[in-house]
Coordinates of C-alpha atoms in Angstrom, one line a residue:
X22 CA 31.3 -73.4 28.6
X23 CA 30.6 -75.4 32.6
X24 CA 30.2 -78.6 32.7
X25 CA 29.6 -80.1 35.7
X26 CA 28.2 -83.0 37.6
X27 CA 26.6 -82.7 40.9
X28 CA 27.6 -79.4 41.1
X29 CA 31.7 -79.5 40.3
X30 CA 33.0 -77.5 38.2
X31 CA 34.5 -80.6 35.3
X32 CA 34.9 -78.4 31.8
X33 CA 35.8 -74.4 30.6
X34 CA 36.0 -74.4 26.4
X35 CA 37.9 -72.0 24.1
X36 CA 38.5 -71.4 20.3
X37 CA 37.3 -73.1 17.6
X38 CA 36.9 -76.1 15.9
X39 CA 38.8 -75.2 12.8
X40 CA 41.7 -74.1 15.5
X41 CA 41.8 -78.2 16.3
X42 CA 41.2 -79.1 13.0
X43 CA 44.5 -77.8 12.1
X44 CA 46.9 -78.1 14.3
X45 CA 45.8 -82.6 14.9
X46 CA 44.9 -82.7 10.6
X47 CA 42.2 -84.5 11.9
X48 CA 38.9 -84.2 9.4
X49 CA 35.1 -84.2 10.2
X50 CA 32.9 -87.3 8.8
X51 CA 30.4 -84.7 6.0
X52 CA 27.1 -85.9 8.5
X53 CA 28.7 -84.0 11.7
X54 CA 30.0 -80.7 9.2
X55 CA 27.0 -78.7 10.8
X56 CA 27.6 -79.7 14.1
X57 CA 31.1 -79.4 15.6
X58 CA 31.2 -76.5 17.5
X59 CA 34.9 -75.1 19.6
X60 CA 36.8 -77.8 21.4
X61 CA 37.6 -78.2 25.5
X62 CA 39.5 -77.5 28.1
X63 CA 39.7 -80.2 31.1
X64 CA 40.6 -79.6 34.5
X65 CA 43.1 -81.5 35.8
X66 CA 42.4 -82.3 39.6
X67 CA 44.8 -81.5 42.3
X68 CA 48.4 -83.5 41.9
X69 CA 47.4 -85.7 38.9
X70 CA 49.6 -85.6 35.9
X71 CA 47.2 -86.6 33.3
X72 CA 42.8 -87.1 32.8
X73 CA 41.8 -90.6 33.9
X74 CA 39.2 -91.5 32.4
X75 CA 36.6 -94.3 31.0
X76 CA 33.5 -94.8 28.9
X77 CA 29.4 -95.5 29.6
X78 CA 29.8 -98.5 28.1
X79 CA 31.1 -102.1 30.2
X80 CA 33.1 -103.3 27.1
X81 CA 34.6 -100.4 26.0
X82 CA 37.9 -99.0 27.5
X83 CA 39.5 -96.0 27.1
X84 CA 44.4 -96.4 26.1
X85 CA 45.0 -93.0 26.0
X86 CA 44.8 -89.9 26.1
X87 CA 45.8 -86.5 24.1
X88 CA 46.4 -82.7 24.6
X89 CA 48.4 -80.3 23.8
X90 CA 50.5 -78.1 25.2
X91 CA 48.3 -75.6 25.7
X92 CA 45.6 -77.3 27.5
X93 CA 42.8 -76.1 24.7
X94 CA 42.6 -79.3 22.7
X95 CA 41.1 -82.6 24.2
X96 CA 41.6 -85.5 21.0
X97 CA 41.2 -89.0 22.8
X98 CA 42.7 -92.3 20.8
X99 CA 40.7 -94.9 21.9
X100 CA 40.1 -99.0 20.3
X101 CA 37.8 -100.6 20.0
X102 CA 34.7 -97.9 20.9
X103 CA 32.4 -99.1 18.3
X104 CA 29.4 -100.0 20.8
X105 CA 30.8 -96.7 23.2
X106 CA 29.1 -93.7 23.0
X107 CA 30.3 -91.4 25.8
X108 CA 32.9 -90.6 27.5
X109 CA 33.1 -89.6 31.3
X110 CA 36.0 -87.6 32.1
X111 CA 37.6 -87.7 35.6
X112 CA 38.3 -84.0 36.0
X113 CA 38.3 -83.3 40.3
X114 CA 38.3 -85.8 42.9
X115 CA 34.9 -84.6 43.5
X116 CA 33.0 -86.0 40.2
X117 CA 33.4 -86.7 36.5
X118 CA 31.8 -84.6 33.6
X119 CA 29.9 -87.0 30.9
X120 CA 30.5 -86.1 26.9
X121 CA 28.9 -87.8 23.8
X122 CA 31.6 -89.0 21.8
X123 CA 32.2 -88.2 18.2
X124 CA 34.4 -90.2 15.5
X125 CA 36.8 -88.2 13.6
X126 CA 39.8 -89.4 10.9
X127 CA 43.3 -88.1 10.9
X128 CA 44.9 -86.9 7.4
X129 CA 47.0 -91.0 7.0
X130 CA 42.7 -92.6 7.6
X131 CA 43.5 -93.2 11.6
X132 CA 40.7 -92.7 14.0
X133 CA 39.7 -90.5 16.4
X134 CA 37.6 -89.7 18.3
X135 CA 36.5 -86.2 20.0
X136 CA 33.5 -84.4 22.1
X137 CA 31.6 -81.4 20.9
X138 CA 30.9 -78.8 23.5
X139 CA 28.8 -76.3 21.5
X140 CA 27.4 -76.7 18.3
X141 CA 26.4 -73.5 15.3
X142 CA 22.9 -75.0 15.4
X143 CA 20.1 -74.0 18.2
X144 CA 17.7 -76.7 18.0
X145 CA 21.0 -79.8 17.7
X146 CA 22.1 -77.5 21.0
X147 CA 19.0 -78.2 22.9
X148 CA 18.4 -81.6 21.9
X149 CA 22.1 -82.6 22.8
X150 CA 22.2 -80.5 26.1
X151 CA 25.1 -78.9 24.0
X152 CA 25.9 -74.5 24.7
X153 CA 25.1 -73.2 21.5
X154 CA 28.0 -70.5 19.1
X155 CA 26.5 -68.1 16.8
X156 CA 27.6 -68.7 13.4
X157 CA 30.1 -66.8 13.7
X158 CA 31.8 -67.9 16.3
X159 CA 32.4 -72.0 14.8
X160 CA 33.4 -70.0 11.4
X161 CA 37.0 -71.3 9.6
X162 CA 39.5 -68.7 9.6
X163 CA 38.8 -68.6 5.1
X164 CA 35.3 -67.1 6.0
X165 CA 35.8 -64.8 9.4
X166 CA 36.7 -61.6 7.6
X167 CA 33.2 -62.1 4.9
X168 CA 31.1 -62.5 8.0
X169 CA 32.7 -59.9 10.0
X170 CA 32.6 -57.0 6.8
X171 CA 28.3 -58.1 6.4
X172 CA 28.5 -56.6 9.6
X173 CA 29.8 -53.7 8.9
X174 CA 27.7 -50.7 8.0
X175 CA 26.9 -51.0 4.2
X176 CA 27.4 -47.5 2.9
X177 CA 30.3 -46.4 1.0
X178 CA 33.0 -45.3 2.8
X179 CA 32.1 -46.3 6.1
X180 CA 33.2 -47.8 9.3
X181 CA 32.8 -49.9 12.5
X182 CA 34.0 -48.9 16.0
X183 CA 35.0 -51.1 18.0
X184 CA 34.8 -49.5 21.7
X185 CA 36.6 -52.0 23.9
X186 CA 37.1 -51.6 28.3
X187 CA 38.3 -54.2 30.4
X188 CA 38.5 -54.5 34.5
X189 CA 41.5 -55.1 36.6
X190 CA 42.1 -58.7 35.9
X191 CA 45.3 -59.6 34.9
X192 CA 43.9 -60.7 31.3
X193 CA 42.4 -58.1 30.5
X194 CA 46.0 -56.8 28.5
X195 CA 46.0 -60.0 26.3
X196 CA 42.8 -60.2 25.4
X197 CA 42.8 -56.1 24.3
X198 CA 45.7 -57.6 22.7
X199 CA 43.4 -60.2 20.1
X200 CA 40.6 -58.2 20.1
X201 CA 42.6 -55.0 19.0
X202 CA 44.5 -57.9 16.5
X203 CA 41.4 -59.4 15.5
X204 CA 39.9 -55.6 14.3
X205 CA 42.8 -54.3 12.6
X206 CA 42.6 -57.3 10.5
X207 CA 39.8 -55.6 8.7
X208 CA 41.8 -53.5 7.5
X209 CA 40.5 -49.4 6.1
X210 CA 36.3 -50.8 7.1
X211 CA 37.1 -51.1 11.2
X212 CA 38.4 -48.9 14.2
X213 CA 39.3 -49.7 17.4
X214 CA 38.7 -47.4 20.2
X215 CA 40.3 -48.1 23.2
X216 CA 38.4 -47.5 26.7
X217 CA 41.1 -48.2 29.4
X218 CA 39.4 -49.6 32.8
X219 CA 36.0 -49.7 33.0
X220 CA 32.9 -50.9 35.2
X221 CA 30.4 -53.0 32.2
X222 CA 27.8 -49.9 33.1
X223 CA 30.7 -47.2 32.0
X224 CA 31.1 -49.0 28.4
X225 CA 27.8 -48.9 28.0
X226 CA 27.9 -45.2 29.2
X227 CA 31.0 -44.2 27.0
X228 CA 28.9 -45.9 24.0
X229 CA 26.0 -44.6 23.8
X230 CA 28.0 -41.1 24.2
X231 CA 30.1 -41.5 21.2
X232 CA 27.4 -42.6 19.0
X233 CA 26.1 -39.5 20.2
X234 CA 29.1 -37.9 18.8
X235 CA 30.3 -36.6 22.5
X236 CA 33.4 -38.2 24.1
X237 CA 33.1 -39.6 28.0
X238 CA 36.6 -40.3 29.3
X239 CA 37.4 -41.5 32.4
X240 CA 36.1 -38.9 35.3
X241 CA 32.7 -38.0 32.7
X242 CA 30.0 -41.3 33.8
X243 CA 30.7 -40.6 38.1
X244 CA 30.3 -37.0 37.1
X245 CA 27.1 -37.0 35.4
X246 CA 25.6 -39.5 37.8
X247 CA 27.0 -36.7 41.0
X248 CA 24.9 -34.4 38.7
X249 CA 22.1 -36.1 38.5
X250 CA 22.1 -37.3 41.9
X251 CA 22.6 -33.5 42.8
X252 CA 19.5 -32.8 41.2
X253 CA 16.9 -36.1 42.5
X254 CA 18.0 -34.4 45.8
X255 CA 16.7 -30.9 45.3
X256 CA 14.2 -29.8 47.8
X257 CA 15.0 -33.0 50.0
X258 CA 14.4 -34.0 53.2
X259 CA 17.6 -33.5 55.8
X260 CA 18.7 -30.7 53.5
X261 CA 18.9 -32.9 50.4
X262 CA 21.7 -34.7 52.2
X263 CA 21.5 -38.8 52.8
X264 CA 21.1 -39.4 56.8
X265 CA 23.4 -43.0 57.0
X266 CA 26.6 -43.2 56.4
X267 CA 27.3 -45.8 53.1
X268 CA 29.9 -48.5 53.3
X269 CA 30.3 -50.1 49.9
X270 CA 32.1 -52.9 49.1
X271 CA 33.2 -53.6 45.6
X272 CA 34.0 -56.9 45.3
X273 CA 38.0 -56.3 45.0
X274 CA 36.6 -55.6 41.4
X275 CA 36.6 -52.7 38.6
X276 CA 33.5 -50.4 40.0
X277 CA 36.4 -49.7 43.6
X278 CA 38.0 -47.3 40.9
X279 CA 34.8 -45.9 40.4
X280 CA 33.4 -45.3 43.2
X281 CA 36.3 -43.3 44.3
X282 CA 35.9 -40.7 41.5
X283 CA 32.3 -40.8 42.6
X284 CA 32.4 -40.3 46.4
X285 CA 35.3 -37.4 45.8
X286 CA 32.6 -35.6 42.9
X287 CA 29.8 -36.0 45.2
X288 CA 31.7 -33.7 48.8
X289 CA 32.6 -31.8 45.8
X290 CA 29.0 -30.4 46.7
X291 CA 28.8 -28.5 50.1
X292 CA 25.7 -29.8 51.8
X293 CA 27.1 -33.9 50.9
X294 CA 30.5 -33.3 52.8
X295 CA 28.6 -34.2 55.7
X296 CA 27.3 -37.5 54.4
X297 CA 30.3 -40.4 55.1
X298 CA 31.0 -42.5 52.5
X299 CA 33.7 -45.5 52.1
X300 CA 34.4 -47.8 50.0
X301 CA 36.1 -50.9 50.6
X302 CA 37.4 -54.6 49.0
X303 CA 39.1 -52.3 46.5
X304 CA 42.3 -54.3 45.1
X305 CA 42.2 -58.4 46.9
X306 CA 41.9 -60.8 45.5
X307 CA 37.6 -60.2 43.0
X308 CA 35.5 -61.4 45.0
X309 CA 36.9 -63.5 47.8
X310 CA 34.6 -63.4 50.3
X311 CA 32.8 -60.5 49.2
X312 CA 30.7 -59.2 46.8
X313 CA 27.2 -59.3 45.4
X314 CA 26.8 -63.4 45.1
X315 CA 29.2 -64.1 48.1
X316 CA 26.5 -61.5 50.1
X317 CA 23.4 -63.5 48.7
X318 CA 24.7 -66.7 48.2
X319 CA 26.4 -66.4 52.3
X320 CA 23.7 -64.3 53.4
X321 CA 26.5 -62.3 55.4
X322 CA 28.1 -59.1 54.9
X323 CA 31.9 -58.9 53.3
X324 CA 35.2 -59.3 54.7
X325 CA 35.9 -55.8 56.1
X326 CA 32.8 -55.0 57.0
X327 CA 32.1 -54.4 60.5
X328 CA 28.8 -54.2 61.4
X329 CA 26.7 -51.5 63.0
X330 CA 23.2 -50.9 63.4
X331 CA 23.3 -46.8 61.8
X332 CA 25.0 -47.7 58.1
X333 CA 23.3 -48.3 55.1
X334 CA 25.3 -51.4 53.3
X335 CA 25.5 -51.6 50.1
X336 CA 27.2 -53.8 48.1
X337 CA 28.6 -54.5 43.8
X338 CA 29.6 -57.9 41.6
X339 CA 32.8 -57.9 39.9
X340 CA 32.0 -55.9 37.3
X341 CA 29.9 -53.1 39.1
X342 CA 26.7 -54.0 36.8
X343 CA 24.8 -56.3 40.4
X344 CA 23.2 -53.9 43.9
X345 CA 22.3 -55.6 47.2
X346 CA 22.0 -53.3 50.3
X347 CA 22.2 -55.1 54.0
X348 CA 22.1 -53.9 57.1
X349 CA 22.6 -54.9 60.7
X350 CA 19.1 -54.7 63.1
X351 CA 18.4 -53.8 67.1
X352 CA 19.6 -57.3 67.5
X353 CA 22.6 -57.3 65.5
X354 CA 21.3 -59.4 62.9
X355 CA 22.2 -59.8 59.4
X356 CA 19.4 -58.3 56.9
X357 CA 19.3 -58.4 53.4
X358 CA 17.6 -56.4 50.3
X359 CA 16.9 -57.9 47.0
X360 CA 17.2 -57.5 43.9
X361 CA 13.2 -57.6 44.6
X362 CA 13.3 -55.3 47.6
X363 CA 15.0 -52.6 45.0
X364 CA 12.1 -52.9 43.2
X365 CA 9.0 -52.1 45.7
X366 CA 11.0 -49.6 47.3
X367 CA 11.3 -48.1 42.7
X368 CA 7.5 -48.8 42.2
X369 CA 6.4 -47.4 45.4
X370 CA 8.5 -44.1 45.1
X371 CA 7.7 -43.2 40.7
X372 CA 4.7 -44.2 41.8
X373 CA 4.2 -41.0 43.8
X374 CA 6.6 -39.2 41.6
X375 CA 4.0 -39.8 39.0
X376 CA 0.6 -38.8 40.6
X377 CA 2.5 -35.7 42.1
X378 CA 3.0 -34.7 37.9
X379 CA -0.3 -35.5 37.4
X380 CA 0.8 -38.5 35.2
X381 CA -0.3 -41.9 36.9
X382 CA -3.2 -42.1 34.6
X383 CA -1.5 -41.4 31.8
X384 CA 1.6 -43.4 31.5
X385 CA 2.3 -47.3 32.0
X386 CA 4.2 -48.0 35.5
X387 CA 4.6 -51.9 35.8
X388 CA 7.5 -54.6 37.7
X389 CA 8.6 -57.3 35.4
X390 CA 9.9 -60.6 37.5
X391 CA 11.3 -63.9 36.4
X392 CA 9.4 -67.0 38.0
X393 CA 11.5 -66.7 41.0
X394 CA 10.9 -63.5 42.1
X395 CA 8.7 -64.1 45.9
X396 CA 4.8 -64.4 45.9
X397 CA 4.7 -62.1 48.6
X398 CA 6.8 -59.1 46.0
X399 CA 4.3 -59.9 43.6
X400 CA 1.7 -59.7 46.1
X401 CA 2.8 -56.6 47.4
X402 CA 2.9 -54.5 44.1
X403 CA -0.4 -55.3 43.1
X404 CA -2.7 -54.9 46.1
X405 CA -0.4 -52.4 48.1
X406 CA 0.4 -50.5 45.3
X407 CA -1.7 -51.1 42.8
X408 CA 1.2 -51.6 40.3
X409 CA 1.4 -54.2 36.9
X410 CA 3.7 -57.2 37.4
X411 CA 4.4 -58.9 34.2
X412 CA 6.5 -62.3 34.7
X413 CA 9.5 -63.3 32.0
X414 CA 11.6 -66.0 31.5
X415 CA 14.7 -66.4 33.8
X416 CA 17.7 -64.1 32.0
X417 CA 18.1 -60.0 32.2
X418 CA 17.7 -60.2 28.5
X419 CA 14.4 -61.4 29.2
X420 CA 13.5 -58.7 31.6
X421 CA 15.0 -56.2 29.4
X422 CA 12.9 -56.6 26.5
X423 CA 8.8 -57.2 28.2
X424 CA 9.9 -53.8 30.8
X425 CA 10.4 -52.0 26.8
X426 CA 7.3 -53.8 25.4
X427 CA 4.6 -54.0 28.5
X428 CA 4.9 -50.7 29.9
X429 CA 6.0 -47.0 29.4
X430 CA 7.8 -47.2 32.8
X431 CA 9.2 -50.5 33.4
X432 CA 11.1 -51.1 36.4
X433 CA 12.8 -54.7 36.5
X434 CA 15.6 -56.0 38.4
X435 CA 16.6 -60.0 39.8
X436 CA 16.5 -61.3 42.8
X437 CA 20.3 -61.1 42.7
X438 CA 19.9 -56.6 42.4
X439 CA 20.4 -56.7 38.3
X440 CA 18.4 -54.2 36.8
X441 CA 16.5 -51.0 36.1
X442 CA 14.3 -48.4 35.1
X443 CA 13.5 -48.4 31.4
X444 CA 11.5 -44.9 30.0
X445 CA 10.4 -45.6 27.0
X446 CA 9.7 -42.7 24.1
X447 CA 5.8 -42.0 25.3
X448 CA 6.9 -41.7 29.5
X449 CA 10.6 -39.2 28.4
X450 CA 8.1 -36.7 26.9
X451 CA 5.3 -36.5 29.5
X452 CA 7.7 -36.4 31.9
X453 CA 10.0 -33.7 30.1
X454 CA 6.8 -31.8 29.5
X455 CA 5.1 -31.6 33.1
X456 CA 6.7 -33.7 35.2
X457 CA 8.2 -32.8 38.4
X458 CA 11.6 -31.6 38.5
X459 CA 12.6 -34.4 40.8
X460 CA 10.8 -37.3 38.5
X461 CA 13.2 -34.8 35.4
X462 CA 16.0 -35.0 36.7
X463 CA 15.5 -39.1 37.8
X464 CA 15.2 -39.7 34.0
X465 CA 18.5 -38.7 33.8
X466 CA 20.1 -40.5 37.2
X467 CA 19.0 -44.2 35.3
X468 CA 20.9 -45.8 33.0
X469 CA 19.0 -46.9 30.7
X470 CA 21.3 -49.0 28.9
X471 CA 22.2 -52.2 31.6
X472 CA 21.7 -52.9 34.6
X473 CA 24.2 -50.0 36.5
X474 CA 24.7 -50.9 40.6
X475 CA 26.4 -47.5 41.1
X476 CA 23.1 -45.4 39.3
X477 CA 20.8 -47.8 41.1
X478 CA 22.5 -47.4 44.1
X479 CA 22.3 -43.1 43.9
X480 CA 18.9 -44.2 42.7
X481 CA 18.1 -45.4 46.3
X482 CA 19.8 -43.7 47.7
X483 CA 17.6 -40.9 46.7
X484 CA 14.6 -42.7 47.3
X485 CA 15.1 -44.0 50.9
X486 CA 15.6 -40.1 51.4
X487 CA 12.5 -38.5 49.3
X488 CA 10.5 -41.5 51.2
X489 CA 12.1 -40.5 54.8
X490 CA 12.4 -45.0 54.8
X491 CA 15.2 -46.2 56.8
X492 CA 16.3 -49.7 55.9
X493 CA 13.5 -51.0 58.7
X494 CA 11.1 -49.6 56.7
X495 CA 12.1 -50.8 53.8
X496 CA 12.6 -54.3 54.9
X497 CA 9.1 -53.9 56.8
X498 CA 7.4 -53.5 53.3
X499 CA 6.4 -56.9 53.3
X500 CA 7.4 -60.2 54.6
X501 CA 8.5 -62.3 52.3
X502 CA 6.4 -66.0 51.9
X503 CA 8.9 -69.3 53.2
X504 CA 10.2 -70.4 50.0
X505 CA 13.3 -73.2 48.3
X506 CA 14.4 -74.7 45.7
X507 CA 16.0 -78.3 44.8
X508 CA 18.0 -79.7 42.1
X509 CA 16.3 -82.7 40.9
X510 CA 19.4 -85.2 38.5
X511 CA 17.1 -86.6 35.8
X512 CA 17.9 -88.8 33.1
X513 CA 16.7 -86.2 30.6
X514 CA 16.0 -82.3 31.4
X515 CA 15.7 -82.3 27.5
X516 CA 11.8 -84.5 28.5
X517 CA 10.8 -81.1 30.4
X518 CA 9.4 -78.5 28.8
X519 CA 8.2 -75.2 29.9
X520 CA 5.5 -71.9 29.3
X521 CA 3.8 -69.4 30.7
X522 CA 7.4 -67.8 31.3
X523 CA 9.2 -71.0 32.4
X524 CA 5.9 -71.3 35.6
X525 CA 4.1 -74.4 33.9
X526 CA 5.2 -77.8 32.2
X527 CA 3.6 -78.9 28.6
X528 CA 5.5 -82.3 28.9
X529 CA 5.5 -84.4 30.2
X530 CA 1.9 -84.6 30.0
X531 CA -0.1 -84.8 34.2
X532 CA 2.9 -83.6 35.5
X533 CA 1.6 -80.1 35.1
X534 CA -1.8 -81.2 36.2
X535 CA -0.1 -83.5 39.5
X536 CA 2.2 -80.1 40.3
X537 CA -1.6 -78.1 40.3
X538 CA -3.4 -80.7 42.8
X539 CA -0.6 -80.3 45.5
X540 CA 0.2 -76.6 45.5
X541 CA -3.6 -76.0 46.2
X542 CA -3.6 -78.1 49.2
X543 CA -1.3 -75.9 51.5
X544 CA -2.6 -72.5 51.8
X545 CA -0.8 -69.7 49.9
X546 CA 0.9 -72.4 48.0
X547 CA 3.8 -72.1 44.6
X548 CA 5.3 -74.4 43.0
X549 CA 6.9 -74.5 38.9
X550 CA 9.5 -77.4 37.4
X551 CA 12.0 -76.0 34.8
X552 CA 14.9 -77.8 33.7
X553 CA 18.5 -76.1 34.3
X554 CA 20.1 -74.6 31.1
X555 CA 23.8 -76.5 31.5
X556 CA 23.4 -80.0 33.8
X557 CA 20.8 -82.4 34.0
X558 CA 18.6 -80.9 36.4
X559 CA 15.3 -80.0 36.9
X560 CA 14.6 -77.5 39.5
X561 CA 12.1 -77.0 41.7
X562 CA 10.6 -74.2 42.9
X563 CA 8.2 -73.9 46.5
X564 CA 7.5 -71.7 48.1
X565 CA 3.2 -71.3 50.8
X566 CA 2.4 -69.5 53.9
X567 CA 4.9 -71.5 56.8
X568 CA 8.1 -73.2 57.1
X569 CA 7.1 -76.6 57.2
X570 CA 4.0 -76.6 54.1
X571 CA 7.1 -75.0 51.2
X572 CA 8.8 -77.8 53.0
X573 CA 6.5 -80.6 52.3
X574 CA 5.3 -79.2 48.8
X575 CA 8.4 -78.0 47.9
X576 CA 9.7 -82.7 48.8
X577 CA 6.0 -83.7 46.8
X578 CA 6.7 -81.7 43.9
X579 CA 10.5 -83.4 43.9
X580 CA 8.9 -86.7 44.3
X581 CA 7.0 -86.8 41.3
X582 CA 9.7 -86.8 39.4
X583 CA 11.5 -89.8 39.9

């Protein structure tokens, strides 16, 4: 868990409460037994040897804090706290985090006070503003094998196989050892498959292959993508070779290895040998001055990239499941092409591929967005492309399910570049029977399991080549509406409840009607309010036809929350 105050990270969670109880010998009062979650790690301020803390009651003062040697458990010994309900921890110079205090008993009867950060009951988690942890995460050690065995196949003699991959961070080997020990503790009921260094999409690809009885070695993933890309480009303009040099920012992450292998495999194909592919930010500190998050947040190019007006620039995140594009226009200005624009580009290409196959009327094609998608992208899909748009709650898990349930072919991307295209069973059957060769090959190029930055990169390059679009022309498909995102601190974010994919409020009463009145007062206005899932703030999103109207709308909606 990340506990924050004013945007300052103050705490994160490790382990289980059972570990806390075993090490310090205290027992939780029975009425709290179902609520206990994991313990908390608190990072001290730079140069600070101990943790300062106070309380939210003027009569209560803390006297001491005890942190175990591994900085894993926070036990607070305090006096006269009968009327105190919260502990305020000074975690950095910039701010504090406030956590509710609970009382426990040591084996000798002495009282101790502790904080909860995770709970095993989802409703309680929402009510108290804590993380929700499934029962398995909170299970006592003695119960863990039974719970794990309950997840395994029930057929006689069946065993579970756990495939694991890791990235290049120093913590990888230790985490692998811990996981291996846990799997081995199940004896003959489970085995582990160590896939070594893999991106997140590579791991999903390998698991899918293993479940089909095929081994996926180091080169299998990129070889598959390279072969599918070559097939998709058959019959494309320029002899099936992308026109612009490609520069890929690998975020100093695990994606650098996969991109290097892929580039070598692509250049082994004769007509792609002349396509320049450069991979930068390959072996430094993960995400330091580079990567998709850095580029989107800073609206600037990553370190190690020299600007030019003739290259395509792509940026991955650290585990290579998110993709953004950017370029420099004729005047040298930085231009970002985010996940919304990737979804629109793929919708345009798929609409044409389906029409060329005679399948446009037979298959439903749609885009799934969150409420944060720019309204201009939504309008372009509906009005210019005649592609349906569905809304989902924020989070890829929500978009994935809506895409699978609503459409034969569902495209989903969050603005941060995480997304993919899902082809349902009916779509796969009809495309196999009468789709064009390009459309059939595209089924193999898209990763249906998870957002895959490298697969998505190849799909984008293929779409641009087939459609004859430059990055300038892609950007010009629609003009984004000005938008603003504000955070408003509130005493209790649980007082705000939403519906319709987080776009409308059901509580507090009458607040939505007041927001609607403000929205209708500005041209092309749109605004919504949703509570944060991690901190006591409410997020306000606003759009309008021009910047001044957008700013006014955002501030007016925010003022309703005070």
